[in-house]
Each structure stands twice: as structure tokens, then as C-alpha cells.
Short mmCIF file of C-alpha atoms in Angstrom, two decimals:
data_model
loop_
_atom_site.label_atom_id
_atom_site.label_comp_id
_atom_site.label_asym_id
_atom_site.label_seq_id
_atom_site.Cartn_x
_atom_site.Cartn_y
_atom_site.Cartn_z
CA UNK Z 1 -32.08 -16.22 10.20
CA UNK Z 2 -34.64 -15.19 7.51
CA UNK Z 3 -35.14 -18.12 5.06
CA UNK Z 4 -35.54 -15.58 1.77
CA UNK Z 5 -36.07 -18.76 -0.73
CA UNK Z 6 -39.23 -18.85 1.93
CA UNK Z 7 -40.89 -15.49 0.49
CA UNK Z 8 -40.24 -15.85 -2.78
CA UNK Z 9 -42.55 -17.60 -4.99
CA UNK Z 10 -42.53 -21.09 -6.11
CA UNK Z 11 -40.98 -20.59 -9.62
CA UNK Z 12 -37.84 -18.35 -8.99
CA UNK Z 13 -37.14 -20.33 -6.00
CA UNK Z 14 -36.70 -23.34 -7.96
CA UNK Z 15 -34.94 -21.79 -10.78
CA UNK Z 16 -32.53 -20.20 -8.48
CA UNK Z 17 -31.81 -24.07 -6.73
CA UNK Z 18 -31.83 -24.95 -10.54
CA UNK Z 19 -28.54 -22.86 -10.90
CA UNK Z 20 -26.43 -24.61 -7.85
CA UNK Z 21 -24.31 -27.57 -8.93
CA UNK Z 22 -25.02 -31.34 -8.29
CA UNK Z 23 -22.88 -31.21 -4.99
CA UNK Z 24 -24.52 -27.81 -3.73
CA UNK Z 25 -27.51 -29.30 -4.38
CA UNK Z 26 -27.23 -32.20 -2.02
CA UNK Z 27 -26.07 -30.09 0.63
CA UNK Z 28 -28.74 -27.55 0.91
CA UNK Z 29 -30.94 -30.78 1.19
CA UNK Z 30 -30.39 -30.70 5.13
CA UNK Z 31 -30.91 -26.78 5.63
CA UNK Z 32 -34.76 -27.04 6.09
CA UNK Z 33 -38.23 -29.04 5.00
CA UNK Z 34 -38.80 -26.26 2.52
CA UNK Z 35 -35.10 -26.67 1.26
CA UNK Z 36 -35.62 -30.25 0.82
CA UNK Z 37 -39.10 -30.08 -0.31
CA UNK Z 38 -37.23 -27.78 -3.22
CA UNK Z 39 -34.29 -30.39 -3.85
CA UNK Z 40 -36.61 -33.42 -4.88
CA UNK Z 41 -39.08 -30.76 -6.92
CA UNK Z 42 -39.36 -32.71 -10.72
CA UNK Z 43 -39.20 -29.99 -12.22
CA UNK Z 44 -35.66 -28.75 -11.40
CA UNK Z 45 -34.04 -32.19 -11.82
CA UNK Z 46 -35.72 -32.03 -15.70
CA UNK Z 47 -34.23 -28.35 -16.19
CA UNK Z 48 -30.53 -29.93 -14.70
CA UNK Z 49 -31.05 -32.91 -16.87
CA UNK Z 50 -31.89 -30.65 -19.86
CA UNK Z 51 -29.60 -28.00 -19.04
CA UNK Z 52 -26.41 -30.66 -18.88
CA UNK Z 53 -27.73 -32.15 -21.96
CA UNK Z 54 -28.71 -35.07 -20.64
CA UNK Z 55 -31.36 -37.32 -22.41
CA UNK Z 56 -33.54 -39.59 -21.33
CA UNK Z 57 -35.30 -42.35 -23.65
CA UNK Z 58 -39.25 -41.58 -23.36
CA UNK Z 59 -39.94 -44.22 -25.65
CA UNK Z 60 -38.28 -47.46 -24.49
CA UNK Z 61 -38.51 -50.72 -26.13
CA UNK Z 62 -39.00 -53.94 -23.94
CA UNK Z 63 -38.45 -57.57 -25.77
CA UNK Z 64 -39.56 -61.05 -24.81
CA UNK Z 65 -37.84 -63.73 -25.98
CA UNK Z 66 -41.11 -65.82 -28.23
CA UNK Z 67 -38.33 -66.01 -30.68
CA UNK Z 68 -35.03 -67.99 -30.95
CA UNK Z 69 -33.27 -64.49 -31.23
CA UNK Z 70 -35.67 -62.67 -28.70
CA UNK Z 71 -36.30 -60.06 -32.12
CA UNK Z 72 -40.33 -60.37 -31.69
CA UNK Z 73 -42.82 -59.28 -29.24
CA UNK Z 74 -41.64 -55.57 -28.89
CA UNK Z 75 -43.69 -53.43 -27.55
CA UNK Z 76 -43.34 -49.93 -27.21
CA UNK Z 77 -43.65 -48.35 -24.13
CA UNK Z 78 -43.74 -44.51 -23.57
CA UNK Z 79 -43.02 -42.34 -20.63
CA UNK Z 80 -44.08 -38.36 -20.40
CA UNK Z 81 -42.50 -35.72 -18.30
CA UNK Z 82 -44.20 -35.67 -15.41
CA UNK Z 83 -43.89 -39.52 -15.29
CA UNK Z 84 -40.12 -39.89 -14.89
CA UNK Z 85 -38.34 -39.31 -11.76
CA UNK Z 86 -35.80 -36.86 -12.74
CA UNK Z 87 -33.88 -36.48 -9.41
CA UNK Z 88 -33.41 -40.87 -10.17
CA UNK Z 89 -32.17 -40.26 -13.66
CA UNK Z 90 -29.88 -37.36 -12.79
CA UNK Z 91 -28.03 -39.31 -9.90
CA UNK Z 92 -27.76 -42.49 -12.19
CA UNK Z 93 -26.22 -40.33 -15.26
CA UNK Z 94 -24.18 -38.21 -12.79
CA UNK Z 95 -22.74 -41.51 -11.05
CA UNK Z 96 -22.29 -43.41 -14.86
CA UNK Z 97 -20.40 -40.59 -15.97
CA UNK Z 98 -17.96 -40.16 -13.09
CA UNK Z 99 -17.47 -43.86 -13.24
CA UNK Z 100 -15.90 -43.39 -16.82
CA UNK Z 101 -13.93 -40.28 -15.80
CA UNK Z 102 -12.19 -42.37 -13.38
CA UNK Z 103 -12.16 -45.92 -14.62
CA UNK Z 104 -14.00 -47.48 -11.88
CA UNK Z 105 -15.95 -50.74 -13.52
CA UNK Z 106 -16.87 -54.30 -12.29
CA UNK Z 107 -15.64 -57.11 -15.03
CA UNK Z 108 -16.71 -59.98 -15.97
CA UNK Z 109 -14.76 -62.79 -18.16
CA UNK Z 110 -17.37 -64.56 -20.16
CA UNK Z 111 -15.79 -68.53 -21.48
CA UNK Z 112 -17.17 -70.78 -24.00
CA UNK Z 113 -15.06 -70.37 -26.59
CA UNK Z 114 -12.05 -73.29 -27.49
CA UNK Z 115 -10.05 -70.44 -29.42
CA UNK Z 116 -9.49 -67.19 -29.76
CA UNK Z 117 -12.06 -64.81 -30.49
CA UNK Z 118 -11.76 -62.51 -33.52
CA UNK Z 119 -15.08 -60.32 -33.69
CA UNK Z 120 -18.05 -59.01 -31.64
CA UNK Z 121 -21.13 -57.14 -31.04
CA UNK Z 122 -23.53 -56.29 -29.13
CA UNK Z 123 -27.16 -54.30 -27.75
CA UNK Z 124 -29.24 -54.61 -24.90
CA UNK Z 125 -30.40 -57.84 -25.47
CA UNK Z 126 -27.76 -60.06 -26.81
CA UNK Z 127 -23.80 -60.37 -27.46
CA UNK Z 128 -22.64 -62.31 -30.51
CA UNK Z 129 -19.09 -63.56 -31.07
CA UNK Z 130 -16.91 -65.19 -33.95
CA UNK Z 131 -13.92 -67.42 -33.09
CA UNK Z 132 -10.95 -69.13 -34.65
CA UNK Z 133 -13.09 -72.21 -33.55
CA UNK Z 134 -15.34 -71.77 -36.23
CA UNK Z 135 -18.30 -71.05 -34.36
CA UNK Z 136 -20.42 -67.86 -33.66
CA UNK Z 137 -21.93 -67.67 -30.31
CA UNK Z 138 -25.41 -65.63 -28.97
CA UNK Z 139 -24.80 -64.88 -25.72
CA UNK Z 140 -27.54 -63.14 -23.21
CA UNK Z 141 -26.25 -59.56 -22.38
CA UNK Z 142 -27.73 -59.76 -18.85
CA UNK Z 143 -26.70 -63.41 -17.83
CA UNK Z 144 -23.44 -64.01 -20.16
CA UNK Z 145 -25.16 -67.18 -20.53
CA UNK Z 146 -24.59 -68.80 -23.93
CA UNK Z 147 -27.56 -69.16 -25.97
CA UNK Z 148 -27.24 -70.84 -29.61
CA UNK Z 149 -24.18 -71.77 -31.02
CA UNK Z 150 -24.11 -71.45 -34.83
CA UNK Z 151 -21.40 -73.47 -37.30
CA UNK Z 152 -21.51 -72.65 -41.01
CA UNK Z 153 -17.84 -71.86 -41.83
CA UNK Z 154 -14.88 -74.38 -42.63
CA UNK Z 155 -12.30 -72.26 -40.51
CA UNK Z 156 -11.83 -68.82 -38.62
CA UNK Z 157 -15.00 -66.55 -38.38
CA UNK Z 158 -12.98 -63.02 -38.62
CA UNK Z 159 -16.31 -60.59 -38.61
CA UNK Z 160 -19.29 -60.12 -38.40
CA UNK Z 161 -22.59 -57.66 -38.26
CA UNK Z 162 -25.92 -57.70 -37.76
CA UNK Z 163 -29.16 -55.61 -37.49
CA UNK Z 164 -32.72 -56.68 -36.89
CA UNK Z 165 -33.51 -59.17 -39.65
CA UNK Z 166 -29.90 -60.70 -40.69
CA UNK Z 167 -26.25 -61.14 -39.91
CA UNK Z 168 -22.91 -61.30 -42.15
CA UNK Z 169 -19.80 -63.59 -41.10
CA UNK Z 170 -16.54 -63.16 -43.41
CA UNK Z 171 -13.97 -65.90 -42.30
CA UNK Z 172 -10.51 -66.89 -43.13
CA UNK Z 173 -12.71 -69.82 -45.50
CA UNK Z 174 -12.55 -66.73 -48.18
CA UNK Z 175 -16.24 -66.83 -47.57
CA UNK Z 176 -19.63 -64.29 -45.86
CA UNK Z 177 -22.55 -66.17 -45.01
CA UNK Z 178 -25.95 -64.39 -44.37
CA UNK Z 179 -27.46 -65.33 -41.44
CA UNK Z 180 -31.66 -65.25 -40.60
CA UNK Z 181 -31.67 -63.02 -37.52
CA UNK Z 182 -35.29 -64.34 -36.69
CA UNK Z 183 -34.06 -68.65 -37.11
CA UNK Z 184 -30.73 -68.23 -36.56
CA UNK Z 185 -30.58 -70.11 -40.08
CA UNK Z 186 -27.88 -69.82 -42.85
CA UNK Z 187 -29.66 -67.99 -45.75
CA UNK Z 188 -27.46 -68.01 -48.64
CA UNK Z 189 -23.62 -67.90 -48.81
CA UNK Z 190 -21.22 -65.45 -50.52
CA UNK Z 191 -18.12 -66.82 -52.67
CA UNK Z 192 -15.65 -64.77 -55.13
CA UNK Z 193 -12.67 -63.26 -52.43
CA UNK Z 194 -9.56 -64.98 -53.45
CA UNK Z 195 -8.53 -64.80 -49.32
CA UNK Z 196 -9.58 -64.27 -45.92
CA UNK Z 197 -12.56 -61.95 -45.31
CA UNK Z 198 -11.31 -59.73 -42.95
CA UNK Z 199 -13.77 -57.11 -42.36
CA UNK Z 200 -17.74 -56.80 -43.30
CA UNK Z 201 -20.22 -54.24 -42.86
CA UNK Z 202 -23.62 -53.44 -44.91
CA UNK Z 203 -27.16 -51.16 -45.09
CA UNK Z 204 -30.35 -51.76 -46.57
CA UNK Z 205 -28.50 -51.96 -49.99
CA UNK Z 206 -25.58 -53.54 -50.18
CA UNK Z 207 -23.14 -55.92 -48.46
CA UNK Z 208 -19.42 -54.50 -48.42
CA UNK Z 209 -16.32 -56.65 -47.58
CA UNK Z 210 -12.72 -56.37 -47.27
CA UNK Z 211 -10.24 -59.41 -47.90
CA UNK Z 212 -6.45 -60.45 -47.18
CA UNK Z 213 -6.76 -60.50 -51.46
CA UNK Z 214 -6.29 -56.99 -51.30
CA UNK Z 215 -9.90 -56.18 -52.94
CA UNK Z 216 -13.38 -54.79 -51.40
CA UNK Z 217 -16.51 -56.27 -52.86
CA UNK Z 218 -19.84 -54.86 -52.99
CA UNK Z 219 -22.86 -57.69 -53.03
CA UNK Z 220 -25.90 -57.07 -53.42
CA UNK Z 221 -28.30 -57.35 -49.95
CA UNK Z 222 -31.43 -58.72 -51.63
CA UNK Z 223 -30.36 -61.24 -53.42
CA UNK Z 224 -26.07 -61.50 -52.59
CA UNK Z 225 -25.13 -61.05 -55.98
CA UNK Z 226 -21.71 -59.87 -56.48
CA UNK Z 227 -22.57 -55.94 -57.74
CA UNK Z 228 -18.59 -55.10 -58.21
CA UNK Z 229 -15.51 -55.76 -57.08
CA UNK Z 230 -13.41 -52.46 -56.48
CA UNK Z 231 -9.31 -52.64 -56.55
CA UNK Z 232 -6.73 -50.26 -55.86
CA UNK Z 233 -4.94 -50.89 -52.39
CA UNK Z 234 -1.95 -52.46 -52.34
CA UNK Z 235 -2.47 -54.76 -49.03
CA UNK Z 236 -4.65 -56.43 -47.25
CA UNK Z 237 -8.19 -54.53 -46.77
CA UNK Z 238 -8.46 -55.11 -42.86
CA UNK Z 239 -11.34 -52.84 -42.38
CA UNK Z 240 -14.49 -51.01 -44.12
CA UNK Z 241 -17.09 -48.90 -42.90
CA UNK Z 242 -19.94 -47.72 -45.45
CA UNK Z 243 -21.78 -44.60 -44.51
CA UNK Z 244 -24.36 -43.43 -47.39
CA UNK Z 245 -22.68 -43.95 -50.90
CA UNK Z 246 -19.20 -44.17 -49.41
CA UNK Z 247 -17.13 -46.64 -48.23
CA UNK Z 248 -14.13 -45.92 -46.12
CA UNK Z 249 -11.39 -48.43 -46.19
CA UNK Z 250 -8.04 -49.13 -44.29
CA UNK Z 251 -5.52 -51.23 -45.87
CA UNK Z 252 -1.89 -52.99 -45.10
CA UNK Z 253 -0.51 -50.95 -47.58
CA UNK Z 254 -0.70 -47.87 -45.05
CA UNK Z 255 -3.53 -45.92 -46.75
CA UNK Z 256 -7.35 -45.43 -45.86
CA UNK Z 257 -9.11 -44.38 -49.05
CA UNK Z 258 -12.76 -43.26 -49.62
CA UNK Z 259 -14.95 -45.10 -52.59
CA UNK Z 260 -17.91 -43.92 -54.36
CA UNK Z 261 -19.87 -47.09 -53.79
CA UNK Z 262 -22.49 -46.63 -57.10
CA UNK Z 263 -19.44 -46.45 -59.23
CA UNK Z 264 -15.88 -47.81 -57.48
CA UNK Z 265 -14.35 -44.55 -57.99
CA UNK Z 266 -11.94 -43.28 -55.26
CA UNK Z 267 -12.60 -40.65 -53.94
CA UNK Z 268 -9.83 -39.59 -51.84
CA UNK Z 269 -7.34 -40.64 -50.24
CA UNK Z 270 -5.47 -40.10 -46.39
CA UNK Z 271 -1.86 -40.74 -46.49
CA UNK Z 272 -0.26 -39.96 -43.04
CA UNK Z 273 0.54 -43.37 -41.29
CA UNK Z 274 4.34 -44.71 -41.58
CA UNK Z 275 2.80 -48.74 -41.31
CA UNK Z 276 -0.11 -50.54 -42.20
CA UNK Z 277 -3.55 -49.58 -41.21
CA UNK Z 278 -5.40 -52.27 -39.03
CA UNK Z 279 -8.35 -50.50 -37.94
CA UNK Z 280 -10.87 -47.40 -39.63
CA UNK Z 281 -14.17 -46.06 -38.17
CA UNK Z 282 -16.57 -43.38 -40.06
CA UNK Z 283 -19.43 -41.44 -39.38
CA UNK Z 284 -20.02 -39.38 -42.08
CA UNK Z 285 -17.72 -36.33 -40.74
CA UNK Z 286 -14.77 -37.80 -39.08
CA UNK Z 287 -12.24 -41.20 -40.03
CA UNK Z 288 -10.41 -42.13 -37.27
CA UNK Z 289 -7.40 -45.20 -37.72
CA UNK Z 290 -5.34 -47.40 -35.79
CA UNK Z 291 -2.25 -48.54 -37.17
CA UNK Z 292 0.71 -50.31 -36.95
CA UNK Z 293 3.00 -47.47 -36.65
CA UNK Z 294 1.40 -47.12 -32.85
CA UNK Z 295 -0.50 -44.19 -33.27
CA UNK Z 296 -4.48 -43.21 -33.98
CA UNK Z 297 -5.07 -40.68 -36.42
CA UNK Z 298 -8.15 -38.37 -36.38
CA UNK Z 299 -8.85 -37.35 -40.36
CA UNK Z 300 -11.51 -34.46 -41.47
CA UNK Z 301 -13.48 -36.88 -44.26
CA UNK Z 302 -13.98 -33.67 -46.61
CA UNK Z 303 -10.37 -32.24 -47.07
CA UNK Z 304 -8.59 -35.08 -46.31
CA UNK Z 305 -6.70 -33.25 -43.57
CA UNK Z 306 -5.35 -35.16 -40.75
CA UNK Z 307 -6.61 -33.20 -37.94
CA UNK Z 308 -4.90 -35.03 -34.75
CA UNK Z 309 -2.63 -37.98 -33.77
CA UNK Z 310 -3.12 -39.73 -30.48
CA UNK Z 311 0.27 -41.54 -29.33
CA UNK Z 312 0.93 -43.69 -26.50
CA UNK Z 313 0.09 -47.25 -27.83
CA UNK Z 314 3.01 -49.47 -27.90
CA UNK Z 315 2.11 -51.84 -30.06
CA UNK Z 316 -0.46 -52.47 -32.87
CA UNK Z 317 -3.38 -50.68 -32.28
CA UNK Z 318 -5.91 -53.29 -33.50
CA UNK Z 319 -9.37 -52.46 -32.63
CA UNK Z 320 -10.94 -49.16 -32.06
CA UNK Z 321 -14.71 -47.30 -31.99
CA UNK Z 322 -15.35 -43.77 -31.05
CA UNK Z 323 -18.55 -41.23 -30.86
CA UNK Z 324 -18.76 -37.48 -30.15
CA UNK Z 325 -16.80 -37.31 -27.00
CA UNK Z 326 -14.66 -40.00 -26.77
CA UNK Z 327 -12.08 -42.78 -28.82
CA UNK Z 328 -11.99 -46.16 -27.16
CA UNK Z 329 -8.91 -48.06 -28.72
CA UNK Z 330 -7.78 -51.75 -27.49
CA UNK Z 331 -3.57 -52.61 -29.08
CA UNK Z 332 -2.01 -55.56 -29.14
CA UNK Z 333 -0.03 -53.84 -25.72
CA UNK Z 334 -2.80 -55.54 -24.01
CA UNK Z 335 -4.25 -52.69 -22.79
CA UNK Z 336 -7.23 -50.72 -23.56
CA UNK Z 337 -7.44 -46.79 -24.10
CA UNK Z 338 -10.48 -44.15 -23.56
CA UNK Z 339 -8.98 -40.92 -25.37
CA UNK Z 340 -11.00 -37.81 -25.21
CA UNK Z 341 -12.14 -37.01 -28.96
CA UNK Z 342 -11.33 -33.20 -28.35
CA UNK Z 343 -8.01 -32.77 -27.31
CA UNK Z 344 -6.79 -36.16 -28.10
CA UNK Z 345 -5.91 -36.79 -24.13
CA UNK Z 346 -5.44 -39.76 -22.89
CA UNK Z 347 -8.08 -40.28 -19.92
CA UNK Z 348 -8.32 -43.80 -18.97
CA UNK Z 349 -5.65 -46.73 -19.14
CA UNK Z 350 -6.60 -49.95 -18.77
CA UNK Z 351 -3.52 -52.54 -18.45
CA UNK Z 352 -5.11 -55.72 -17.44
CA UNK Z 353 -5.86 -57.22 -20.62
CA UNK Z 354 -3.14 -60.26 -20.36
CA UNK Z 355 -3.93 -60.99 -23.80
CA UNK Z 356 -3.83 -59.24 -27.12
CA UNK Z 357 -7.02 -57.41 -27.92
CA UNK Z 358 -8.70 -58.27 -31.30
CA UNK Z 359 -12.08 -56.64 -31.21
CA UNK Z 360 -13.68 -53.85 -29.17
CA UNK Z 361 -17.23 -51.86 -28.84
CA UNK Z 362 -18.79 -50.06 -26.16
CA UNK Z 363 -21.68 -48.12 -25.44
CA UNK Z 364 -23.01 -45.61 -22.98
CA UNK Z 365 -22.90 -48.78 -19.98
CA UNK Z 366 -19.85 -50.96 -21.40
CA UNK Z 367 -16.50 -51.69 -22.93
CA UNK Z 368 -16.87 -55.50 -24.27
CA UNK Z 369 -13.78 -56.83 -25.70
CA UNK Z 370 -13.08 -59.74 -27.76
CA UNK Z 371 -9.58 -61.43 -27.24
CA UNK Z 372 -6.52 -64.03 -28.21
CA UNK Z 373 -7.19 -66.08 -24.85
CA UNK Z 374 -10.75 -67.41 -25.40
CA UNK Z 375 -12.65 -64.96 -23.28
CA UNK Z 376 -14.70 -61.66 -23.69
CA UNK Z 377 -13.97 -59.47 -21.15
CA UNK Z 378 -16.85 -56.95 -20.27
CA UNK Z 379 -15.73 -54.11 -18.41
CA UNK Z 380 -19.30 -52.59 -16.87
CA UNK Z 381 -19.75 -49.02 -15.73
CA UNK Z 382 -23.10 -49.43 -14.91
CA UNK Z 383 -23.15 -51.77 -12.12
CA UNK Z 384 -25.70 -51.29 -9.45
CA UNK Z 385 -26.96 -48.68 -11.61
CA UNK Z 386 -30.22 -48.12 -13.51
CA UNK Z 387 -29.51 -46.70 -17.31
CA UNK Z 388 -32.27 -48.35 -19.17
CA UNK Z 389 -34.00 -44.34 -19.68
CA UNK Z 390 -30.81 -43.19 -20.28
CA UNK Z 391 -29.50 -41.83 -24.00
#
């Protein structure tokens, strides 16, 4: 049989393999040494990876822990083409993502806690928690192994956030405290809700919370001065996200509503939801909400126009977080939802929560949720896998 891939030359051989699919491709490995020579050529696994869309990180960050919070010592370490193994990053993405079409994970239940936990978040390094115990926990993203425990607040710690140099905690105290990211020290603490902080988020500006009191204030970052307090909802603010000069809010009173945050003004306002709102995310385009009517609601952030409704909670839908493909939602159903952010489809279920759900984030490796029993459950993806160049 005449091999033609053998008489052609180098370059349209390898863009013609570059063509097959990921299962073709495996099989033609076995035809011949020239065959298989072509399946492990660099060079087509780059145009597959680039092709599918498929990123890799050529500038990766690597931390040592010389500080309490494992923040210094970075260095940066960068990685050309012809240096990464593309064939080993297209297998690893290609396995990661079938592992989230189907729902196949490992979990892990991480304990330390004496109550409830209320609020999370996490990165490569580190997990932090807040519980109705009044603590908030560091815990080592690799290990699960606690790290520092930190106590500041008189009673529930509700939320929190934090970047590279500081974290906010709003608890049921009526109270934020900022947080040194570097000592792990309190650094000043915030005072002026008239009830439980519910929700907090910030930037390099300002400091934004939401409180059971029904009002959002806006504090100043550099120095935590109370800059305004802005009123209109008529419930509870359970959620805000701040994306430039607007903050997106989602209230009790069954309304999310935008805010200009120089001036307080609303902006707008998305009226769709029969019960209170629990739950908002932003990101400059799209507003999607979880309420207590059972149902997530995808809004267009510009006209206001509620673009698609995603049913099959049963309960409160408490906690959600979404990006450019997909809607992970957690309900007080116990169970845990991965919706596709095009069509609104259900695609995963997961029912083994055994406990209602009170905070939830994931990224491209993990769903990490934060519940009423005491434990975190991680739900890993990446297991036995090797993401670390992977976008």
C-alpha cells in the first residue's frame, strides 16, 4: 500500500494530520514510524491547541511561602513555544474538559470548622473561609491543611474578599474589618451598617457593602472612610458586585438595580423575579441572579432586558458564579448545578450535597463549596492531571 503522507513534504503532511480529530489522531499513531513520528510532531499539537482555542500560560508564577500568607518570593517564570510539550497540554485540556462534560470529579470534605460556613475563596495557593464560629480560616489549596486561623469579629463572618495586599470580612456584628494580606493582621475596622453585612466586594478605590439594613455603603479603600451611603431597595441587600463605576446589587425586595458609584444614582433597574433576590454576579456585559422564586435569570446589563431564565432549582438558589461558557449555581435543594451559559441547559447535576449550600466558586480545575454542616466540599476535576500551563 503506498504510504502518500510518505512523499509529500514535511509541512502539508502535518497540516493535513493537523485537520483529523483528537480520536483520529490517536489511531493513526499505530499505522507506521512515520505516522507516529507525525502524531507527537510539536508543531501540530500547538496548531490543535490554537485551533480549539486552547491557551496555555507562558508566563507562570511560582510562590514560596517566606511569608505568613505565602504572597512574597514570586518569581516569574516564562516558557516559549518550542519549550512546551504541546501533545502533554492537549491530552491534559482534552481529558479536564471531558471530565466537566460528564461530571466525573474526586471530592474531598475539608473539617475545621465548629459551625457552619457562610463564605469562601480561593487561587492556587490558598482557600480562605468565614464561619458562623466567628473565625476565618487559610487553608493550603494543595494539602487542605489549615494554616492560620484569624478572630476579629464578635459573631458570624458572612463574606469576605481578598486580593494581593488585603482582605474585607462583613459579619452579622454589623461590622467589615480590613485585613493585612502580607501579616494576616487586622488593619482598621469599618462601623456605620445598622445590620448584618451580608455581602462585600471592592477595587483599588473603594470598598462596597451590602447589609440586612437595607442600604449599600461605599468606603473609601485608602483610608476606610465612609464616602456615601446609597438607599433605595426595599430589603435586605444580600449581594453586590462593582465592576468600573457601577455597582450591581440584588436585594430581598426582588429587584437587582445598577448604581453609579461616583454619585449613588441608579441607574437601572431589572424587575423580572416573583421573590427575593439572594444571589447577583456581573462582568461588565451580563447580570446573572439567583432567587428565591427558584429560578436564575440571565439580564443584558445595557437594556435591561432579561435575556434567559434557567429553571430546575427547587429551592432557594443561594450561591452562584459563572464565566463565558458556563453558570455554576449551588440552592438550598442541596444540590449543585453547571448550566451551559448559551442555551441555558442544564449539563451537570450534582445531588450529594446533604446540606444546604451557602457559598460557591470554581475555576478552570474546581467547584469548592462552602456549606450549613461545617465542611467545604471540593469537588476536583483535575485529579491526576497536570493544569498548572493551562488558561
Amino acid at each position: 500500500m503506498l504510504d502518500f503522507l510518505a512523499h509529500l513534504p514535511y509541512e502539508l503532511s502535518s497540516r493535513i494530520i493537523s485537520l483529523l480529530d483528537f480520536k483520529s489522531l490517536i489511531s493513526i499513531s499505530s499505522v507506521s514510524k512515520q505516522w507516529r513520528a507525525l502524531y507527537f510532531d510539536n508543531d501540530i499539537w500547538r496548531i490543535m491547541m490554537h485551533e480549539q482555542g486552547w491557551g496555555v500560560q507562558q508566563q507562570l508564577t511560582g510562590s514560596s511561602r517566606g511569608s505568613i500568607s505565602g504572597q512574597t518570593n514570586k518569581q516569574q517564570q516564562y516558557m516559549n513555544d518550542q519549550a512546551i510539550n504541546w501533545h502533554f497540554q492537549f491530552t491534559q485540556k482534552y481529558q479536564l474538559l471531558k471530565r466537566w462534560n460528564n461530571g466525573k470529579v474526586k471530592s474531598h470534605f475539608i473539617m475545621g470548622h465548629k459551625e457552619g460556613v457562610y463564605c469562601l475563596q480561593f487561587d492556587d495557593d490558598k482557600l480562605v473561609t468565614g464561619s458562623r464560629d466567628r473565625t476565618i480560616k487559610f487553608w493550603d489549596s494543595k494539602s487542605y491543611q489549615c494554616l492560620y486561623t484569624l478572630q476579629g469579629h464578635q459573631s458570624s463572618v458572612l463574606c469576605l474578599k481578598y486580593d494581593k495586599d488585603i482582605m474585607v470580612s462583613g459579619s452579622s456584628d454589623s461590622t467589615l474589618i480590613v485585613w493585612d494580606m502580607h501579616t494576616l493582621q487586622m488593619v482598621k475596622q469599618l462601623k456605620g451598617h445598622e445590620g448584618s453585612v451580608f455581602d462585600v466586594c471592592f477595587d483599588d478605590r473603594y470598598i462596597v457593602s451590602g447589609s440586612k439594613d437595607n442600604n449599600i455603603h461605599v468606603w473609601s479603600r485608602t483610608n476606610g472612610e465612609l464616602v456615601r451611603v446609597i438607599r433605595g431597595h426595599g430589603g435586605p441587600v444580600n449581594n453586590v458586585c462593582l465592576y468600573g463605576d457601577q455597582i450591581v446589587s440584588a436585594s430581598g425586595d426582588a429587584t437587582i438595580r445598577m448604581w453609579d458609584i461616583t454619585t449613588g444614582t441608579c441607574i437601572r433597574q431589572f424587575t423580572g423575579h416573583m421573590h427575593g433576590v439572594a444571589c447577583v454576579r456581573y462582568d461588565g456585559k451580563r447580570i446573572v441572579s439567583g432567587s428565591n422564586d427558584r429560578t436564575i435569570k440571565v439580564w443584558d446589563a445595557e437594556t435591561g432586558q432579561n435575556i434567559m431564565t434557567l429553571v430546575g432549582h427547587t429551592d432557594l438558589i443561594r450561591t452562584l458564579q459563572f464565566d463565558n461558557n458556563k453558570v455554576v449555581s449551588a440552592s438550598y435543594d442541596q444540590s449543585i448545578r453547571v448550566w451551559d451559559m448559551s442555551t441555558g441547559q442544564c449539563l451537570l447535576e450534582f445531588q450529594k450535597a446533604q446540606s444546604r449550600i451557602f457559598n460557591i466558586q470554581f475555576d478552570k480545575n474546581r467547584i469548592i463549596s462552602a456549606r450549613q454542616d461545617c465542611q467545604i466540599l471540593v469537588m476536583d476535576f483535575a485529579y491526576d492531571l497536570d493544569t498548572s500551563y493551562l488558561q
